[in-house]
Coordinates of C-alpha atoms and ligand atoms in Angstrom, one line a residue:
M1 CA 0.0 0.0 0.0
S2 CA 1.2 3.5 -0.9
Q3 CA 2.6 5.4 2.1
T4 CA 1.0 8.5 0.8
K5 CA -2.5 7.2 0.9
Q6 CA -3.5 9.5 3.7
L7 CA -4.9 12.8 4.6
V8 CA -3.0 15.4 6.6
L9 CA -4.2 18.8 7.8
N10 CA -1.8 21.0 9.5
D11 CA -2.6 24.2 11.5
V12 CA -5.7 25.0 9.3
L13 CA -7.4 28.4 9.9
L14 CA -10.6 29.1 8.0
T15 CA -12.6 32.2 8.4
Y16 CA -15.8 33.4 6.7
P17 CA -16.9 37.0 6.2
D18 CA -19.4 37.9 8.9
G19 CA -20.9 41.4 8.8
A20 CA -18.0 43.8 9.4
G21 CA -15.7 41.1 10.8
R22 CA -14.8 37.4 10.2
L23 CA -16.2 34.3 11.7
T24 CA -13.6 31.6 12.6
A25 CA -14.9 28.2 11.4
L26 CA -11.6 26.3 11.8
D27 CA -9.1 27.5 14.4
G28 CA -5.7 25.9 13.9
V29 CA -6.9 22.4 13.1
G30 CA -4.5 19.5 12.7
L31 CA -5.4 16.0 11.7
E32 CA -3.6 12.9 10.3
V33 CA -5.6 10.1 8.9
P34 CA -3.6 7.1 7.7
G35 CA -4.9 4.9 4.8
G36 CA -7.1 2.0 5.9
T37 CA -8.3 3.8 9.0
M38 CA -11.5 5.8 9.8
T39 CA -11.5 8.9 12.0
A40 CA -14.9 10.0 13.3
V41 CA -15.4 13.7 13.9
V42 CA -18.2 14.5 16.4
G43 CA -19.3 17.9 17.8
P44 CA -22.3 20.2 18.0
S45 CA -24.0 21.8 15.0
G46 CA -22.1 24.8 13.8
S47 CA -18.8 23.7 15.4
G48 CA -17.0 23.4 12.0
K49 CA -17.3 19.8 11.0
S50 CA -18.6 20.4 7.4
S51 CA -16.0 23.2 7.0
L52 CA -13.3 20.7 7.9
L53 CA -14.5 18.3 5.2
A54 CA -14.8 21.2 2.6
V55 CA -11.2 22.1 3.3
A56 CA -10.0 18.5 3.1
A57 CA -12.0 18.1 -0.1
T58 CA -10.1 21.2 -1.6
L59 CA -13.5 22.8 -2.2
V60 CA -12.6 25.7 0.2
T61 CA -9.1 27.2 0.5
P62 CA -8.1 27.9 4.1
D63 CA -6.7 31.3 5.2
R64 CA -3.7 29.4 6.6
G65 CA -2.3 25.9 7.0
R66 CA -1.5 22.9 4.9
V67 CA -3.8 20.3 3.4
V68 CA -2.0 17.2 2.0
V69 CA -4.1 14.7 0.1
D70 CA -2.6 11.4 -1.1
G71 CA 0.9 12.9 -0.7
V72 CA 0.0 16.1 -2.7
D73 CA 0.3 19.5 -0.9
T74 CA -2.8 21.2 -2.2
G75 CA -1.6 24.7 -1.4
E76 CA 0.5 24.7 -4.6
L77 CA -2.3 23.6 -6.9
S78 CA -4.3 25.6 -9.5
R79 CA -8.0 25.3 -9.7
A80 CA -7.8 22.8 -12.6
E81 CA -5.2 20.7 -10.7
K82 CA -7.4 20.6 -7.6
A83 CA -10.3 19.4 -9.7
E84 CA -8.1 16.7 -11.2
L85 CA -7.0 15.7 -7.6
R86 CA -10.6 15.5 -6.5
R87 CA -11.5 13.2 -9.4
R88 CA -8.4 11.0 -8.9
S89 CA -8.0 10.9 -5.1
L90 CA -11.1 12.0 -3.3
G91 CA -14.4 10.3 -2.6
I92 CA -17.1 12.5 -1.1
V93 CA -20.3 11.4 0.4
F94 CA -22.7 14.2 1.3
Q95 CA -25.5 14.2 3.8
Q96 CA -28.0 13.8 1.0
P97 CA -26.7 11.6 -1.8
N98 CA -28.2 13.8 -4.6
L99 CA -28.8 11.0 -7.0
L100 CA -30.0 11.8 -10.5
P101 CA -33.7 10.8 -10.6
S102 CA -33.7 9.3 -14.1
L103 CA -30.6 7.0 -13.7
T104 CA -30.5 3.5 -12.2
A105 CA -28.2 2.7 -9.3
L106 CA -25.7 1.2 -11.8
E107 CA -25.8 4.2 -14.0
Q108 CA -25.2 6.6 -11.1
L109 CA -21.9 4.9 -10.6
E110 CA -21.0 4.6 -14.3
L111 CA -21.5 8.3 -14.7
M112 CA -18.6 9.0 -12.4
A113 CA -16.2 7.4 -14.9
H114 CA -17.7 9.4 -17.7
V115 CA -17.4 12.7 -15.8
D116 CA -13.7 11.9 -16.0
G117 CA -13.3 12.8 -19.7
R118 CA -10.4 10.5 -20.2
L119 CA -12.6 7.4 -20.6
R120 CA -12.2 5.5 -23.9
R121 CA -14.8 3.4 -25.5
R122 CA -13.1 0.1 -24.7
A123 CA -12.9 1.1 -21.1
V124 CA -16.7 1.2 -20.8
R125 CA -16.8 -2.5 -20.1
G126 CA -14.3 -2.2 -17.2
V127 CA -16.4 0.6 -15.8
R128 CA -19.6 -1.5 -15.7
E129 CA -17.7 -4.3 -14.0
R130 CA -16.4 -1.9 -11.4
A131 CA -19.8 -0.4 -10.8
R132 CA -21.3 -3.9 -10.4
E133 CA -18.6 -4.9 -8.0
L134 CA -19.1 -1.8 -5.9
L135 CA -22.8 -2.2 -5.8
A136 CA -22.2 -5.8 -4.6
A137 CA -19.8 -4.4 -1.9
V138 CA -22.6 -2.2 -0.5
G139 CA -25.1 -5.0 -0.7
L140 CA -27.1 -3.7 -3.6
S141 CA -26.6 -6.2 -6.4
A142 CA -30.3 -6.9 -6.7
E143 CA -31.1 -3.1 -6.9
A144 CA -28.6 -2.3 -9.7
G145 CA -31.5 -1.5 -12.1
R146 CA -33.6 0.6 -9.8
R147 CA -34.0 4.3 -9.9
P148 CA -33.8 6.5 -6.7
H149 CA -37.5 6.6 -6.1
Q150 CA -37.5 2.8 -6.0
L151 CA -34.8 2.7 -3.3
S152 CA -35.1 3.3 0.5
G153 CA -33.2 6.2 2.1
G154 CA -30.6 3.8 3.4
Q155 CA -30.2 2.2 0.0
R156 CA -29.8 5.6 -1.6
Q157 CA -27.1 6.5 0.9
R158 CA -25.3 3.2 0.0
V159 CA -25.5 4.1 -3.7
G160 CA -23.8 7.4 -2.7
I161 CA -21.1 5.6 -0.9
A162 CA -20.4 3.2 -3.8
R163 CA -20.4 6.1 -6.2
A164 CA -17.8 7.9 -4.1
L165 CA -15.5 4.8 -4.4
M166 CA -15.8 4.5 -8.2
N167 CA -12.5 6.2 -9.0
G168 CA -10.6 4.3 -6.2
P169 CA -10.0 7.3 -4.0
A170 CA -7.2 7.5 -1.5
V171 CA -9.3 9.7 0.8
L172 CA -13.0 9.2 1.6
L173 CA -14.9 12.1 3.2
V174 CA -18.3 11.4 4.6
D175 CA -20.7 14.0 6.1
E176 CA -23.4 12.8 8.5
P177 CA -24.4 9.8 6.4
T178 CA -26.8 8.4 9.0
S179 CA -28.6 11.6 9.9
A180 CA -31.7 10.8 7.7
L181 CA -31.7 7.1 8.8
D182 CA -33.1 5.4 11.8
H183 CA -30.6 3.9 14.3
E184 CA -30.6 0.4 12.9
R185 CA -30.1 1.5 9.3
G186 CA -27.5 4.0 10.5
A187 CA -25.5 1.2 12.2
V188 CA -25.5 -0.8 8.9
V189 CA -24.0 2.2 7.0
M190 CA -21.3 2.8 9.7
D191 CA -20.3 -0.9 9.6
L192 CA -20.2 -0.8 5.8
L193 CA -18.0 2.3 5.8
A194 CA -15.6 0.8 8.4
G195 CA -15.3 -2.4 6.2
L196 CA -14.8 -0.5 3.0
T197 CA -12.1 1.6 4.6
R198 CA -10.1 -1.5 5.7
E199 CA -10.6 -3.4 2.4
R200 CA -9.8 -0.5 0.1
G201 CA -7.2 1.2 2.3
T202 CA -8.9 4.7 2.2
A203 CA -8.1 7.4 4.7
T204 CA -11.7 8.0 5.8
V205 CA -13.0 11.0 7.7
L206 CA -16.6 10.6 8.9
V207 CA -18.6 13.4 10.4
T208 CA -21.5 12.5 12.6
H209 CA -23.4 13.7 15.6
D210 CA -24.7 10.2 16.2
R211 CA -22.5 8.9 18.9
A212 CA -24.1 5.5 19.1
S213 CA -22.1 3.7 16.3
L214 CA -18.7 5.3 16.9
A215 CA -17.2 1.9 18.1
V216 CA -16.4 1.0 14.5
A217 CA -14.1 4.1 14.1
N218 CA -10.4 3.7 14.7
R219 CA -10.3 7.2 16.3
V220 CA -12.8 9.7 17.5
V221 CA -12.0 13.4 17.7
E222 CA -14.3 16.2 18.9
M223 CA -14.8 19.5 17.2
V224 CA -15.8 22.4 19.5
D225 CA -15.9 26.0 18.2
G226 CA -13.6 25.2 15.3
R227 CA -11.0 23.4 17.4
L228 CA -10.2 19.7 17.5
S229 CA -9.6 17.8 20.7
Ligands
ADP1 P1 -21.1 21.9 11.3 O1 -20.9 21.1 10.1 O2 -20.3 21.4 12.5 O3 -22.5 22.2 11.7 P2 -20.1 24.2 9.7 O4 -18.7 23.8 9.3 O5 -21.2 24.0 8.7 O6 -20.4 23.4 11.1 O7 -20.2 25.7 10.2 C1 -19.2 26.2 11.1 C2 -19.5 27.7 11.2 O8 -19.2 28.4 10.0 C3 -20.9 28.0 11.6 O9 -20.9 29.2 12.4 C4 -21.5 28.4 10.2 O10 -22.6 29.3 10.4 C5 -20.4 29.0 9.5 N1 -20.4 28.8 8.1 C6 -20.4 27.6 7.4 N2 -20.4 27.8 6.1 C7 -20.4 29.1 5.9 C8 -20.3 30.0 4.7 N3 -20.3 29.4 3.5 N4 -20.3 31.3 4.9 C9 -20.3 31.9 6.1 N5 -20.4 31.1 7.2 C10 -20.4 29.8 7.1
MG2 MG1 -22.4 20.1 8.9

């Protein structure tokens, strides 16, 4: 396994404009997540958890500090290079999976490969196989042909997780995946994420305010007022 398959945040400061002043969302945050492990981030609403993921995802540039994804220091990258890094190295699972209503579960995954413009015609077959393999990994083989309205909330969330893994990311970022699920279904998603993290060697960061299923995480850190403890 590559030594660089990890996420490193170092002394990250992030502020947002707030009236006449600035609001500090991340206040000197440091975090190291090795490949094959899952770090859970807990903390109250508004404490900066989603901001942390947005910075790790290179979607938001911090005022200060370093973000290293899969061995690449993102501070040096252009917009285009960041977009390429996101495609190649980052898997992101949002609170709502935002599936396209007209596409089947299988097609939601295949689309990820097509978004990456490098795909050649002869690679299409490999993409379908990979999509099928990932749907199987999240327990949805039988649902491959269903569209979002034919899936439960938990199943949709699992499609979102499989989709995030389509391009074989080094870093997997997951924002409150269980918030719309009941406890039992939430526990299934947490177990699934822990298993996929080990099998695929991803450096996984999982934000949650559901403390019940944290036992599957390798590490739990708490965010309070933009600081990690
Ligand atoms: P959490 O995910 O823990 O609920 P967030 O990271 O979403 O916390 O928010 C942290 C703080 O930053 C909050 O005070 C929030 O209101 C503020 N905030 C988040 N996003 C923005 C934004 N785009 N512009 C201005 N303020 C923001
Ligand atoms: Mg949030």
